[in-house]
Every structure is written in structure tokens, then in C-alpha cells.
Coordinates of C-alpha atoms in Angstrom, one line a residue:
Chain A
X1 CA 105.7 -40.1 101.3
X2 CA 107.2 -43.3 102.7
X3 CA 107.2 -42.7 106.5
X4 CA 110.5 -42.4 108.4
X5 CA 112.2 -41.3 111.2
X6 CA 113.0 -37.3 112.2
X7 CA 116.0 -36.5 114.2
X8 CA 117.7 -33.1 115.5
X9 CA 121.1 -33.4 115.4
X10 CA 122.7 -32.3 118.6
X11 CA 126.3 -31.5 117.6
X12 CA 128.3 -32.2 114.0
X13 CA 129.8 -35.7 115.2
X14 CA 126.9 -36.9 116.5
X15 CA 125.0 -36.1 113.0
X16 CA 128.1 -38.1 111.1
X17 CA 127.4 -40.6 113.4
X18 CA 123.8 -41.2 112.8
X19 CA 124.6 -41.6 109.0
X20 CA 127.1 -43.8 109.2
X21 CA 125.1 -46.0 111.4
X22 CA 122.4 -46.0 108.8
X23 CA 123.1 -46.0 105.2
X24 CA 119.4 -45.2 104.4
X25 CA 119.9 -41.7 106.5
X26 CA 120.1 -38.4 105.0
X27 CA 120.8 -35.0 106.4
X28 CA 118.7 -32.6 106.5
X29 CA 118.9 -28.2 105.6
X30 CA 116.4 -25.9 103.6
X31 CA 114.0 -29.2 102.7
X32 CA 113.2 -26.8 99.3
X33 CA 114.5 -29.8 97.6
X34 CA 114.6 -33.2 99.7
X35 CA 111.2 -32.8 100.7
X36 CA 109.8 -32.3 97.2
X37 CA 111.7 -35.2 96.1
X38 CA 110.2 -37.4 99.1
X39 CA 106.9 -36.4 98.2
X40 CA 107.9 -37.5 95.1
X41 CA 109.0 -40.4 95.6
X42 CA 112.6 -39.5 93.9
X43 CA 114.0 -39.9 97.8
X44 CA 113.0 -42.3 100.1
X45 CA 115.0 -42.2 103.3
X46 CA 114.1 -44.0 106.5
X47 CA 115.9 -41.5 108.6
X48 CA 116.3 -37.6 108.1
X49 CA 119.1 -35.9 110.4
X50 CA 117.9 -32.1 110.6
X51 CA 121.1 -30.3 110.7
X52 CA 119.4 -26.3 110.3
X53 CA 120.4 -26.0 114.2
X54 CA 124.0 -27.3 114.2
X55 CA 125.9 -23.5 115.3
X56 CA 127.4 -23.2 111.1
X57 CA 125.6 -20.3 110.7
X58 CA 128.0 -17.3 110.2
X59 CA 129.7 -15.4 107.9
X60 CA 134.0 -14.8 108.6
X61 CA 136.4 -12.6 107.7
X62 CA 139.6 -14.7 108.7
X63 CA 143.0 -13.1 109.2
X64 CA 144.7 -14.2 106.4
X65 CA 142.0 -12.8 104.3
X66 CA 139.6 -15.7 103.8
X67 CA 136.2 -15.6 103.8
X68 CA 134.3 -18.7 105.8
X69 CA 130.4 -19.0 105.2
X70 CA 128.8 -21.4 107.9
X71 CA 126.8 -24.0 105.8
X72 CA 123.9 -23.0 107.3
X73 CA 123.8 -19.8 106.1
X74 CA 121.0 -19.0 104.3
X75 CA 121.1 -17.9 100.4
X76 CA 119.2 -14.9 101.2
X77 CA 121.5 -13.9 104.7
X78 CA 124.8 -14.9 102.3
X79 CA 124.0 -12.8 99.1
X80 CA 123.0 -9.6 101.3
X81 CA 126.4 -9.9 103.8
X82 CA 128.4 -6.8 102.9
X83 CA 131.6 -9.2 102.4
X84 CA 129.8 -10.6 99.7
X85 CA 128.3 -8.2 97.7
X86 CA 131.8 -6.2 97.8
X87 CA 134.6 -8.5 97.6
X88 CA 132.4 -11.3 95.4
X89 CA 130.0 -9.8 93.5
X90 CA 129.5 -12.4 91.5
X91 CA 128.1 -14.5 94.4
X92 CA 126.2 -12.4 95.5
X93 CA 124.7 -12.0 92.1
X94 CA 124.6 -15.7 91.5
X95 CA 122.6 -16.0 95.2
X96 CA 119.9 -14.0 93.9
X97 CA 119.6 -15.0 90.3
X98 CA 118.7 -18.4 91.9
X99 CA 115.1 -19.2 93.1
X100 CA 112.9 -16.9 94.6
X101 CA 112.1 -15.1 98.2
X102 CA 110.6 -17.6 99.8
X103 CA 113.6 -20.4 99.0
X104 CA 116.5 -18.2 99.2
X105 CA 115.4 -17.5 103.2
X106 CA 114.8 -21.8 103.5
X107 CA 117.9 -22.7 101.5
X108 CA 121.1 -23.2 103.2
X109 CA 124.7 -23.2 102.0
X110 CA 125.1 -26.5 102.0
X111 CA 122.0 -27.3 100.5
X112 CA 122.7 -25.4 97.6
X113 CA 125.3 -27.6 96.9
X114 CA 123.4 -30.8 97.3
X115 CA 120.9 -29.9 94.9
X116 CA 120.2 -32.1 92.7
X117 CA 119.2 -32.3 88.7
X118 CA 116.0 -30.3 87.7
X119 CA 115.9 -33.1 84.7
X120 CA 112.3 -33.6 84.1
X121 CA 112.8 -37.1 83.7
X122 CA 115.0 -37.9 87.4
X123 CA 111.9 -36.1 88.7
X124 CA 109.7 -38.1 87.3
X125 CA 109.6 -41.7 88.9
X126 CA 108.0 -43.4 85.7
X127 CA 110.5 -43.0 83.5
X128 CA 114.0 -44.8 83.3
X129 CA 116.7 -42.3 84.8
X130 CA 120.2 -43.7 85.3
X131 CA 120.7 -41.3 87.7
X132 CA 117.6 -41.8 89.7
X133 CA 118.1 -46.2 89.1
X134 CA 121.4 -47.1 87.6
X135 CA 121.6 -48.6 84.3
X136 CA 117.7 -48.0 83.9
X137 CA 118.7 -45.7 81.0
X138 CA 118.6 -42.4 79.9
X139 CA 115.2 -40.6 79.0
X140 CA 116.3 -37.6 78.2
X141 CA 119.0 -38.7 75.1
X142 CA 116.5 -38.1 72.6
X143 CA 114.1 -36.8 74.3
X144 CA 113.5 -33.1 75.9
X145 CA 117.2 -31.8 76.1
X146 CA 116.7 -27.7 76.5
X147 CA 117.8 -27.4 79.7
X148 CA 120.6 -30.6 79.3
X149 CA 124.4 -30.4 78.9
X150 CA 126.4 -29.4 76.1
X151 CA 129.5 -30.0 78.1
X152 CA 131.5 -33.1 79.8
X153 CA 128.2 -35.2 79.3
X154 CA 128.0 -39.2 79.2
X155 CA 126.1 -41.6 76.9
X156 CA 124.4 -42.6 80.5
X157 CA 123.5 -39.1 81.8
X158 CA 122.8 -35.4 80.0
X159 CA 121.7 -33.4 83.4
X160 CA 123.1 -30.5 84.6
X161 CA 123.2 -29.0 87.8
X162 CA 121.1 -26.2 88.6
X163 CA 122.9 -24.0 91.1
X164 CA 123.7 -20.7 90.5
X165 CA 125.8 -20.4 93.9
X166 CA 128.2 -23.0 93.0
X167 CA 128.7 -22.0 89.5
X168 CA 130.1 -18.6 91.0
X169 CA 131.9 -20.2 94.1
X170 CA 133.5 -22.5 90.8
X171 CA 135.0 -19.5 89.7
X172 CA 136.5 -18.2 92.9
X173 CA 138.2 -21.5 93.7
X174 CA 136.0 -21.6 96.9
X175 CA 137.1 -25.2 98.9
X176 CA 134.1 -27.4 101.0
X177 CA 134.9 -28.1 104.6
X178 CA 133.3 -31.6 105.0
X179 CA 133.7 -33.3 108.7
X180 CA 133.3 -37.3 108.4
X181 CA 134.1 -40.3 110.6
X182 CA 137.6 -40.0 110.3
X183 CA 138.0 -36.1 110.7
X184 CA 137.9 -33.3 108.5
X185 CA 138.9 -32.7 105.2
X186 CA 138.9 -29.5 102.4
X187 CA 137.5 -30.4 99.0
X188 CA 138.1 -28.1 95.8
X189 CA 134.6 -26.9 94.8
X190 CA 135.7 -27.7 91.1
X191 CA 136.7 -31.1 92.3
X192 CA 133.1 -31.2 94.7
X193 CA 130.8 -32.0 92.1
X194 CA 131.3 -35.2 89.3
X195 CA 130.7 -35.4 85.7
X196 CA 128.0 -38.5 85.3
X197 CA 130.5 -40.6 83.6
X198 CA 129.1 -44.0 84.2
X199 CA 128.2 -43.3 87.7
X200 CA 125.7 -40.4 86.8
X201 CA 123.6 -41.8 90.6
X202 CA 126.9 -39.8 92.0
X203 CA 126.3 -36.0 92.1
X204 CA 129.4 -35.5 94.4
X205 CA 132.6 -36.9 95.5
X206 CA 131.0 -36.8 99.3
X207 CA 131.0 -40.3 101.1
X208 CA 127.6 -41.2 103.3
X209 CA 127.9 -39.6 106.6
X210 CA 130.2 -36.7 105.3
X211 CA 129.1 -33.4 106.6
X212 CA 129.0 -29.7 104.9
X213 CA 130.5 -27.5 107.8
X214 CA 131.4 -24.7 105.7
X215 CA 132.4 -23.2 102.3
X216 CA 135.8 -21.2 102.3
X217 CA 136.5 -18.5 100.2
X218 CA 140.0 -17.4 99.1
X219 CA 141.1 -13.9 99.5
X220 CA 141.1 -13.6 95.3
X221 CA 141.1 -9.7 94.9
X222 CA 140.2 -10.0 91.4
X223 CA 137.0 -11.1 92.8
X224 CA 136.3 -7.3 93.8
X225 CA 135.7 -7.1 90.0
X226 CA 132.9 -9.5 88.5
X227 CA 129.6 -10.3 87.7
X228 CA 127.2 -13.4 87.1
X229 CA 125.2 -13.2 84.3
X230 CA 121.9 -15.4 83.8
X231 CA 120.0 -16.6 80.4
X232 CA 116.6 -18.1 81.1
X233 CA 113.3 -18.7 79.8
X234 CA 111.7 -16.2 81.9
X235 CA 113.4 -13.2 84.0
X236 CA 112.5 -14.4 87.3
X237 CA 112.5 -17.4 89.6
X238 CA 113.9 -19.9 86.4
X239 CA 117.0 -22.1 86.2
X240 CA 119.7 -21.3 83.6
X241 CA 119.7 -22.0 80.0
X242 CA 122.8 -20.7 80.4
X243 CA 124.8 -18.6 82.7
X244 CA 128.1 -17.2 82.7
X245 CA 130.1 -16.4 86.4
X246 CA 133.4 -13.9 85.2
X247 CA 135.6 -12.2 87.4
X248 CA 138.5 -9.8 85.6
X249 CA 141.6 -7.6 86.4
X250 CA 142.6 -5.4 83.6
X251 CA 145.6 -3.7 83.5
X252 CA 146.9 -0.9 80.8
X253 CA 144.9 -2.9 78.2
X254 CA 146.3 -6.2 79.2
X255 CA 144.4 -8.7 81.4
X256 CA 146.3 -9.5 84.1
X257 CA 143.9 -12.1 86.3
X258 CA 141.1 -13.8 85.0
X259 CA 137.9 -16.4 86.1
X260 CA 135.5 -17.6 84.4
X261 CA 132.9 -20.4 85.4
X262 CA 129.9 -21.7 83.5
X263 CA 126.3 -23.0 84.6
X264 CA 123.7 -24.8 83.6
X265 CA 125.4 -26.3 80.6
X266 CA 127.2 -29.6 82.6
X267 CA 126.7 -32.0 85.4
X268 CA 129.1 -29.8 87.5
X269 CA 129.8 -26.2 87.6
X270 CA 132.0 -25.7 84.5
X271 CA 135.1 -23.8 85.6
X272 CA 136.3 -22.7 81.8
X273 CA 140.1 -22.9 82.5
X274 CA 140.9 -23.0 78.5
X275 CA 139.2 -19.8 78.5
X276 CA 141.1 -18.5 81.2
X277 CA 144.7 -19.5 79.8
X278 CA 144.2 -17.7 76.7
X279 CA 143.1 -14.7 78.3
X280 CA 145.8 -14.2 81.0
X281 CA 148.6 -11.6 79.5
X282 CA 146.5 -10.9 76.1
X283 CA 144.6 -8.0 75.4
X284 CA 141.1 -7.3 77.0
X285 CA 139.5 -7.3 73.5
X286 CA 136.1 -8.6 71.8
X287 CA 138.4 -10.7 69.2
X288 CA 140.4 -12.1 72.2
X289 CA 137.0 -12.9 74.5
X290 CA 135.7 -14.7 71.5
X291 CA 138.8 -16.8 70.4
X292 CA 138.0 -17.6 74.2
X293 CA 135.0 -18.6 74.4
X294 CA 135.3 -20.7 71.2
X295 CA 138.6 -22.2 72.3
X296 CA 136.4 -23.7 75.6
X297 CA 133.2 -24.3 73.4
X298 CA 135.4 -26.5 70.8
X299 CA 134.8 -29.4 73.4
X300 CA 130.6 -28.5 73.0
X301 CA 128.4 -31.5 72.2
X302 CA 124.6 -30.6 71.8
X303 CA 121.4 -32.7 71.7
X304 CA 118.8 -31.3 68.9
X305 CA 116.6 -29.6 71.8
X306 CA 119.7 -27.6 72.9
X307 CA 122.3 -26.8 70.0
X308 CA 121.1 -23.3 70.4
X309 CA 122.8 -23.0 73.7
X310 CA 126.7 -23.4 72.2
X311 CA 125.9 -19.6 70.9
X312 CA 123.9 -18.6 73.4
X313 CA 126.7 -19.2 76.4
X314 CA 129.4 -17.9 73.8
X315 CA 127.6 -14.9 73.3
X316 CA 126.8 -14.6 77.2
X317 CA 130.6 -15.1 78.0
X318 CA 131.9 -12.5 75.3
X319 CA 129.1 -9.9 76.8
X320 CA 130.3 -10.6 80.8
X321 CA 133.3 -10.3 80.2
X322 CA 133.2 -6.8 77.9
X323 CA 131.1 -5.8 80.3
X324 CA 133.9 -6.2 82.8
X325 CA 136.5 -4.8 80.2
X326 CA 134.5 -1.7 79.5
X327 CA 133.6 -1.5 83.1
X328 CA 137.6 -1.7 84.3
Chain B
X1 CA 85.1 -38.9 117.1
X2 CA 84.2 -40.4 120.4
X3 CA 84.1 -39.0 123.8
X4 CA 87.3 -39.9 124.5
X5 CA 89.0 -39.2 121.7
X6 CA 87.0 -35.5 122.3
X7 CA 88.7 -35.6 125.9
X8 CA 92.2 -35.8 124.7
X9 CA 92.0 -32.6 122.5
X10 CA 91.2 -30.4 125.6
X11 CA 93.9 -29.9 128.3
X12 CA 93.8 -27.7 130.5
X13 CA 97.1 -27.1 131.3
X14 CA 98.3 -25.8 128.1
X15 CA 96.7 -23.6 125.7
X16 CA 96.1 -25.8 123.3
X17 CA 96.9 -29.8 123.2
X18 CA 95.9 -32.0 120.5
X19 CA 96.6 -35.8 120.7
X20 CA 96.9 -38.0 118.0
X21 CA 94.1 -40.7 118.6
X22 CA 95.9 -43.1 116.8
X23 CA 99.2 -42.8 118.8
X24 CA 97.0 -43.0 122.0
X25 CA 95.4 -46.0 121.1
X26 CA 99.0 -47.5 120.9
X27 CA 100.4 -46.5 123.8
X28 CA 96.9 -47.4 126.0
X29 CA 97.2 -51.1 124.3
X30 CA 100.7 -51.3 126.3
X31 CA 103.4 -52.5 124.3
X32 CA 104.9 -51.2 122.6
X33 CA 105.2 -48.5 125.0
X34 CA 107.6 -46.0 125.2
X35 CA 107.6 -43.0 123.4
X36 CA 110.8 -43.9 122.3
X37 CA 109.8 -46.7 120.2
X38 CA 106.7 -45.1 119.2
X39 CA 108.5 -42.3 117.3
X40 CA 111.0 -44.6 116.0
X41 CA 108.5 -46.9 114.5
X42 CA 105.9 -44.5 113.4
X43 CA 108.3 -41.2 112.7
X44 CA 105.9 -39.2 115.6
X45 CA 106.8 -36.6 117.7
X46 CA 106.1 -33.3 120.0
X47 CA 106.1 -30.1 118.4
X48 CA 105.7 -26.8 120.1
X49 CA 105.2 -23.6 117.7
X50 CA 103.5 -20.2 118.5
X51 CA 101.1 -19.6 115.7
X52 CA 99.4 -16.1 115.5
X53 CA 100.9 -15.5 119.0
X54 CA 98.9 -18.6 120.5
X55 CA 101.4 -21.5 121.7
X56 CA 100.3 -24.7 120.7
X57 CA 102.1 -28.0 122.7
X58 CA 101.1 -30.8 119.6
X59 CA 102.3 -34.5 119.7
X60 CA 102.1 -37.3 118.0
X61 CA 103.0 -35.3 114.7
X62 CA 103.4 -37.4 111.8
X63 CA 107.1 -36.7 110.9
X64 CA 106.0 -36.5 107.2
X65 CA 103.3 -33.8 108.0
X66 CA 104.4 -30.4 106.1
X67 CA 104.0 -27.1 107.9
X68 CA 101.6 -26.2 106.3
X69 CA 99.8 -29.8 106.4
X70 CA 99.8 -29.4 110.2
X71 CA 98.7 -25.4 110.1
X72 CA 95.5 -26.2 107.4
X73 CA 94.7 -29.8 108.8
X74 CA 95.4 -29.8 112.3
X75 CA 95.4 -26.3 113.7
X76 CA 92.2 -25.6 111.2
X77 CA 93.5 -22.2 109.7
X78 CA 93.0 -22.5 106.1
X79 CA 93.7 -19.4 104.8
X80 CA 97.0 -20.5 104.1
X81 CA 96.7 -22.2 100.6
X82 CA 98.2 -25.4 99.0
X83 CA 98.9 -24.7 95.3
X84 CA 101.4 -26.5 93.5
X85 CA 102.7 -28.2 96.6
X86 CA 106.5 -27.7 95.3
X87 CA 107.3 -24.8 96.5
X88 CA 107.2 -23.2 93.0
X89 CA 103.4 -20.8 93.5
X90 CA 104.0 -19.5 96.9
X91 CA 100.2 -19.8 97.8
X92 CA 101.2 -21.1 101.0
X93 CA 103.5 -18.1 102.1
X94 CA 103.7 -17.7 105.8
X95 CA 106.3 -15.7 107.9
X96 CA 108.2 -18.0 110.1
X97 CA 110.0 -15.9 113.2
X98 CA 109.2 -12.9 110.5
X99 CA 111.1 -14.6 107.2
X100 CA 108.6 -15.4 104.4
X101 CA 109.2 -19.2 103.3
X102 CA 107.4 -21.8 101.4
X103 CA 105.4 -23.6 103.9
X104 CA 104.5 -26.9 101.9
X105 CA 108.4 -27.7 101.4
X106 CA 109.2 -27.3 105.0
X107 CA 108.8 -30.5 107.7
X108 CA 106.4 -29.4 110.7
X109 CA 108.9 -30.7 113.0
X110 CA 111.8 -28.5 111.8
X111 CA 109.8 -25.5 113.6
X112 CA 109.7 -26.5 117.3
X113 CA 110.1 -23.4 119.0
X114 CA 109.7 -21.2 116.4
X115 CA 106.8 -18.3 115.9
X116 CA 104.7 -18.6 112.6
X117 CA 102.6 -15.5 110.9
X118 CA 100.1 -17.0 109.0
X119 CA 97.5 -14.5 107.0
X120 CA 94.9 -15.4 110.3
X121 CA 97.7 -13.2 112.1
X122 CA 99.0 -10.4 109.7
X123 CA 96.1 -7.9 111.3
X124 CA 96.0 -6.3 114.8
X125 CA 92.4 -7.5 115.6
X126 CA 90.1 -5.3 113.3
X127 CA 92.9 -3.2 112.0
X128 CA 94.4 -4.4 108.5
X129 CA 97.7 -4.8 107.9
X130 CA 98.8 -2.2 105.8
X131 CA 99.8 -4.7 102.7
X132 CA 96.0 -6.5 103.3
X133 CA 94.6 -2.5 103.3
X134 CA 96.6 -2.0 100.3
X135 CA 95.0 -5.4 98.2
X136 CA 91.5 -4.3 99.2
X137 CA 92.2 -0.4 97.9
X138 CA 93.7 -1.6 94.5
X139 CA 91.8 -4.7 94.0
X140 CA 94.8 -6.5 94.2
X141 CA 93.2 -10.2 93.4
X142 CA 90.5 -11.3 91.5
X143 CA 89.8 -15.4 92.9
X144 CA 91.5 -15.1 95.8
X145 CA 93.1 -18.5 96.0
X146 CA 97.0 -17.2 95.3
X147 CA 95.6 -14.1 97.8
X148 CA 96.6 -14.9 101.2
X149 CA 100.3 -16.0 100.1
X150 CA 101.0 -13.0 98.1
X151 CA 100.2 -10.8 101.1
X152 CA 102.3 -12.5 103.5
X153 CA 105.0 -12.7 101.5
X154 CA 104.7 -9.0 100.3
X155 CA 105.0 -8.7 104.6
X156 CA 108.4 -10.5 104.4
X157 CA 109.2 -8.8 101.3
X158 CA 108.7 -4.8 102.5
X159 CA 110.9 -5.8 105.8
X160 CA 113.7 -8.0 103.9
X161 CA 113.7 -4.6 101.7
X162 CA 113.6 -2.1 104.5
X163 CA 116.7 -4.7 106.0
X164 CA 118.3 -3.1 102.8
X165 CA 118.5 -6.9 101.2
X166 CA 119.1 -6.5 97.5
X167 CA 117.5 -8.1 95.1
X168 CA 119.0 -9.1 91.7
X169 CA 117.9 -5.9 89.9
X170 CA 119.3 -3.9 92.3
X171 CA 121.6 -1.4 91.6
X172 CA 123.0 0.3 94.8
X173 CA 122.1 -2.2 97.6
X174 CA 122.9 0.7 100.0
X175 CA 119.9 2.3 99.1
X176 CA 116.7 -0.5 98.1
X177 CA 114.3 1.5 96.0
X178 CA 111.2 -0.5 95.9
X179 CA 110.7 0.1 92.0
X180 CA 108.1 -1.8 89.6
X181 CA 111.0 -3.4 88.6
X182 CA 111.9 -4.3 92.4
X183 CA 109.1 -5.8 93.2
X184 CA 107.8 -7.8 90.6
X185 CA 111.4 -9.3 90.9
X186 CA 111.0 -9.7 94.5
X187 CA 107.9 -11.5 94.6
X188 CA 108.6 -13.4 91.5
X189 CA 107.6 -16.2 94.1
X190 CA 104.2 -16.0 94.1
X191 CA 102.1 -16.9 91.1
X192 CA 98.2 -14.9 90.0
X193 CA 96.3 -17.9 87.7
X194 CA 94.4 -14.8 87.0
X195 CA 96.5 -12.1 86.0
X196 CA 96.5 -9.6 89.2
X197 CA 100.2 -8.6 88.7
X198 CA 99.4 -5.0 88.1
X199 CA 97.2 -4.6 91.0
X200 CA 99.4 -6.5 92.5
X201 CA 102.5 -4.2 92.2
X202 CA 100.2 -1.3 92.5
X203 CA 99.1 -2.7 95.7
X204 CA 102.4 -3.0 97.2
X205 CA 104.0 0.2 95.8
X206 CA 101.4 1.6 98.1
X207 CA 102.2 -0.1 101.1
X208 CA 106.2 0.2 100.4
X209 CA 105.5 4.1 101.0
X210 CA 106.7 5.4 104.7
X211 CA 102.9 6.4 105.6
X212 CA 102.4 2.6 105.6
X213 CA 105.9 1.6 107.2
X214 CA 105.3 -0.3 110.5

């Protein structure tokens, strides 16, 4: 591990203003994936900013309904909180589909959202990786795809991001409270992480020295109703082949709110808003889930190591979502 | 090591000092020589943890050292293991201020102040912890090497369950069954090379039960 610098940050601004003072700084949560990457090699700051003790560590019921989790909430603390598990299941569900034990009680809220491709390839630092050194090239394009993206990938990147949390927080239209130099400012969790594009280096639309303060949830009473469900090689402690975050308000046969959120099929959380259009005001039925799911899969491009996964998250969405239905 | 360098690592003003003999030499030479500069330049610092309830005052820690780097190598308890080294075998489970976390993907210095369990500590002198009573009664390892990890984090496990934490095949997280099911799930983090898992479960089954509640 190249050596550098540890630092406590003593308040928020003060931890902005270390970043911006060195553009070689990072901040610092859970570690459970920085410091497997320095070790690595994959990250080689000269500065870490550990930001575990700044106060962001609670969970809010605000007046107008909201629900404000302190980015240093731990997975583990966050997915057990009584809010959660009632008024977003799906989180909650998502929280511990994700990881194990041990990292849920390291990772932080923030943290889960910095977290960055499993690819095989960014990991490893002896094989080109556009992501991990621009315009290096892609190893993965015709190499191992099964766990790469079907969805919104480039010709310069096929990763996908690994969270669980953020595929669920996707769906509930959940907004990132980020403090930087110049103040504050709220950033759509759909519009928090980037498809690669041809700037696949940039996960996020955060600039260097912006700080996670907190993730807000909206009030979102269809929320009350909805699941995350999880496809992977193993039933424990693996990342998504595919998963499928759904929330859904049935009403006298007709569905009257839907959300629906995908995950580990892009380079972002895939909020599946062609789904959701044909569903609001039809029927709850099998036909209608799968006209859905094929309506948002028409845009599907697979690699040969992962055309299996076009059925498999079709199949996962149509059985989340009659789950729901059948459930109602 | 020399007699001085021997001198340094007793103190009798604190339980137990070490001193980094290579940061000494620097700061003896003269300049550079504030600590300042020192940690800037060489990413050292002071770290004080409470490990097995014995506090430990520690500078001149290498800010790359991992926690459990510095409990193995520098505070000479090795029962913690080091597997995979990514946080993916759990071998080197330890309770930090009672939460079960990987201790290889976790900077030393991010623990000043806090109180770490390691499995030196699980027992009250020559009385086992009731999860370590449990492994010896259903033979709940066969090399050993994943052993110590498992049991700590079955520690962490049983209280995050008693806590009435869910899991993600639990069904009513107002009442935590600890089930097969539960807690194969639950400590999905540790890895057995060898195989123990049904001993494994067995073993903990048996210390979930309230007899064995502490």
C-alpha cells in the first residue's frame, strides 16, 4: 500500500476543505472497500479524511413526512430501524441482501453509495480498464461478462454497480444531501450515479471535495408495500446477477402507484420508468407485468457471458411484482 | 533489537507503550522534528485502543497498518487470523465496542478510543464463552484456522439477534428465531475450507438457547 497521510475530520467543512486543498485526498467511511482497493493498488491516495466520526449518524422522521438517514449510518443500524423495515421494506430488504455481518456493521450510508465496480478486471491492476486508466480499454468486452450490464452500457465500459441499497433507494426517489465548498445541494439518487458513456473513470456526478451528509427519503406511502428481490450465484454474501427493487399500490384490480428499480444489470441503479408508465392505471395482471418488463428490456443489449440475464431479470420483475399483486 | 530500542517498549507510566524504533531514530537525529512533520511525511500516528480490557497507548503506527496488522504483529495476539485479506472469509472476526467487523479491511487508526474483543478475550479467565463451549461440545472445526473468527463473530451474531436485528430470511423481525436457516444466513461471513458448517450451525443452535444467554 502506497503510504499516505490519515486525518480525523473534525467537522463537515473542515473535511471539504481538506479535499479541496488536495486533489489526491479521499474521504474516508466503512474502509470495506477503499482499503481493499489500496491494498490493491486500484486506489492510491496520498491523504485519507476519516469522516466515521462526523455527528451524521441518525435516523429522522421529519415533519413533513420524510425520512433523513445520517450518512454514517451503518447498513446493519439502517436495515434494522423500525422506519425502515415498515414504511420501506424494500430497503430494508435490499440492506441485508447486500454483504455479510461483518460489512453491513463497517459499511456506512454513504459508503454504500461510493462503492465501486466488482469488475474483475477494474480490480485487477494488470489488465487495461477504462475505468480504472482512461482510454486503456475495456477487458471485459469479450471477455468474462456474467456479472456485466445488459443495460445503458458503452463500447468503453460494461460494469455495473454492485449496491443493493441504492438500487432500492432508486426506486423510492430517495435525493443525496452533499455539502461542498460552495454550500449544500440535493442530488436525485437516479441522477447520483452515471452511465460510463465515455467517461466510465466517473462513477458519480459528485465533484472532489463534495461531502455525503445524508440520504432523504420521501414520504412515498406506496413504499409501505414492496419488496427487493435478489438472483445470485449463491444464497448468501454474493452480488446480484440480477435483482429487482418493486414497490406497488393496488386498488379494485387496478394499479394505482407503482416503482420499480433494477440492480446489477447497469452502471447505475436502473430506475425502470417504461415499466412503470405502462403499469400505472392498467390491470395488476401477469399479461400486464410482462408486456412491462419486456417493454423496459427492449432497450437490453447482452454480452455472450450474460444474455441469460435479459430472462432472468424479466422473470424476477414479473415474480416481485405478482408477488405484490397477490400479496395486495 | 538493542538495549535501547528494548528500553522504549517498557513505560512505566502506561500499561503498555510500544515505540516505533524507526520513528525514534528520526526524531533523536533532530530534524526533522516535530511530530507534526513526522506524521505528515511518514503517515504515523498515536493510537489508543483497549484490547481484551488492557489499554494500550501505541505511536508511531504506520497509517497503512490494518487492525488487525497491528493486533497480530504488534500487540502479538495471533489468534485472530488473516485469510483472504478482503474482507470476504471473516477469519479475522473481532468485536469492536461489541459489533463483529472484518478486521483486515479496517485502518488501525480508525479505532482510537475504541474497545476490541479479540478471541484472546471472549472467555472470563478459565471459564469459556458459551459459543467457544459450544464449538468444543459439537466439534465445531476440524483445522482450526477459520476457528477463532467464526466464534467471535457467532458472539456478535447471538447479540445483533437478541437486539432483534433481522436478517434477510427473516420473517417477523419482531420476533428473531435463530433457525438453521437464520444462522447459516447470518454468518454467511465466515468461510470453513474444511466443511464444518453443520457442526458449525449445531454449535451455535446450542449456544443461541437461553441456558447459554449471557
Amino acid at each position: 500500500m502506497k503510504p499516505f497521510v490519515y486525518e480525523r475530520a473534525r467537522d463537515a467543512a473542515q473535511a471539504v476543505a481538506a479535499l479541496v486543498a488536495d486533489p489526491d485526498a479521499v474521504f474516508l467511511g466503512g474502509g470495506t472497500n477503499l482499503v481493499d482497493h489500496m491494498r490493491l493498488g486500484v486506489a492510491s491516495p496520498d491523504r485519507v479524511v476519516d469522516v466515521t466520526r462526523l455527528p451524521f449518524d441518525r435516523i429522522e422522521q421529519l415533519a413533513d413526512g420524510r425520512v433523513c438517514i445520517g450518512a454514517n449510518v451503518r447498513n446493519s443500524e439502517l436495515a434494522a430501524h423500525r422506519l425502515i423495515r415498515t414504511r420501506y421494506p424494500m430497503l430494508s430488504q435490499a440492506l441485508l441482501a447486500g454483504a455479510s455481518g461483518q460489512l453491513r456493521n463497517m459499511a456506512t450510508t454513504a459508503g454504500n453509495l461510493m462503492q465501486r465496480t466488482r469488475c474483475v478486471y477494474f480490480q485487477n491492476v494488470t489488465t487495461p480498464c477504462n475505468k480504472r486508466q482512461p482510454g486503456s480499454g475495456c477487458s471485459a468486452i469479450g471477455g468474462y461478462t456474467r456479472y456485466h450490464a445488459i443495460l445503458g452500457a458503452s463500447e468503453h465500459c460494461i460494469a455495473v454497480h454492485p449496491s443493493d441499497m441504492a438500487v432500492a433507494m432508486s426506486a423510492l426517489d430517495a435525493r443525496v444531501v452533499v455539502l461542498g465548498p460552495s454550500g449544500e445541494r440535493r442530488i436525485p439518487l437516479v441522477d447520483f450515479h452515471r452511465l460510463p458513456g465515455d467517461e466510465p473513470e466517473r462513477d458519480t456526478v459528485l465533484r472532489h471535495g463534495e461531502l455525503i451528509t445524508a440520504v432523504e427519503l420521501p414520504a412515498l406511502p406506496v413504499a409501505a408495500h414492496s419488496l427487493y428481490r435478489k438472483v445470485r450465484d449463491r444464497r448468501s454474501f454474493a452480488f446480484a446477477l440480477v435483482s429487482v427493487a418493486a414497490a406497488l399500490d393496488v386498488r379494485g384490480g387496478t394499479i394505482a402507484d407503482v416503482r420499480i428499480a433494477f440492480g446489477g444489470v447497469a452502471h447505475k441503479p436502473w430506475r425502470a420508468t417504461r415499466a412503470e408508465e405502462i403499469l400505472r392505471g392498467t390491470d395488476a395482471t401477469p399479461e400486464q407485468f410482462e408486456r412491462a418488463a419486456d417493454t423496459e428490456l427492449a432497450a437490453a443489449r447482452s454480452q455472450p457471458g450474460n444474455a441469460f440475464k435479459v430472462k432472468m431479470l424479466r422473470n424476477t420483475l414479473v415474480a416481485a411484482l405478482q408477488e405484490l399483486a397477490g400479496a395486495a | 533489537m538493542t538495549a535501547s530500542h528494548f528500553a522504549l517498549l517498557v513505560d512505566a507510566n502506561v500499561d503498555v507503550q510500544y515505540r516505533c524504533p524507526v520513528y525514534k531514530r528520526f526524531t533523536a537525529a533532530g530534524a526533522p522534528s516535530s511530530l507534526e512533520r513526522m506524521a505528515e511525511l511518514y503517515g504515523m500516528d498515536s493510537l489508543h485502543v483497549v484490547v481484551n480490557g488492557a489499554r494500550y497507548d501505541l505511536e508511531g503506527v504506520d497509517s497503512r497498518t490494518t487492525l488487525l496488522d497491528l493486533i497480530r504483529e504488534r500487540l502479538h495476539l495471533t489468534g485472530s487470523k488473516k485469510g483472504c485479506d478482503h474482507g470476504q472469509c471473516g477469519a479475522c472476526t473481532v468485536l469492536v465496542n461489541g459489533r463483529r467487523i472484518n478486521a483486515c479491511l479496517s485502518l488501525a487508526l480508525t479505532h482510537d478510543g475504541d474497545a476490541i474483543t479479540t478471541i484472546e478475550g471472549l472467555a472470563g479467565g478459565d471459564t469459556l464463552h458459551p459459543v467457544e463451549a459450544a464449538f468444543l461440545e459439537h466439534d465445531g472445526f476440524q483445522c482450526g484456522y477459520c476457528t477463532p473468527g467464526q466464534i467471535c463473530s457467532a458472539a456478535g451474531m447471538l447479540d445483533e439477534a437478541r437486539q432483534g436485528q433481522p436478517s434477510y430470511v427473516t420473517d417477523d423481525a419482531d420476533h428473531v428465531e435463530l433457525t438453521d436457516a437464520e444462522i447459516r444466513e447470518r454468518m454467511s461471513g465466515n468461510l470453513c475450507r474444511c466443511g464444518a458448517y453443520v457442526n458449525i450451525v449445531a454449535a451455535i443452535r446450542d449456544a443461541a438457547r437461553p441456558a447459554h444467554g449471557s
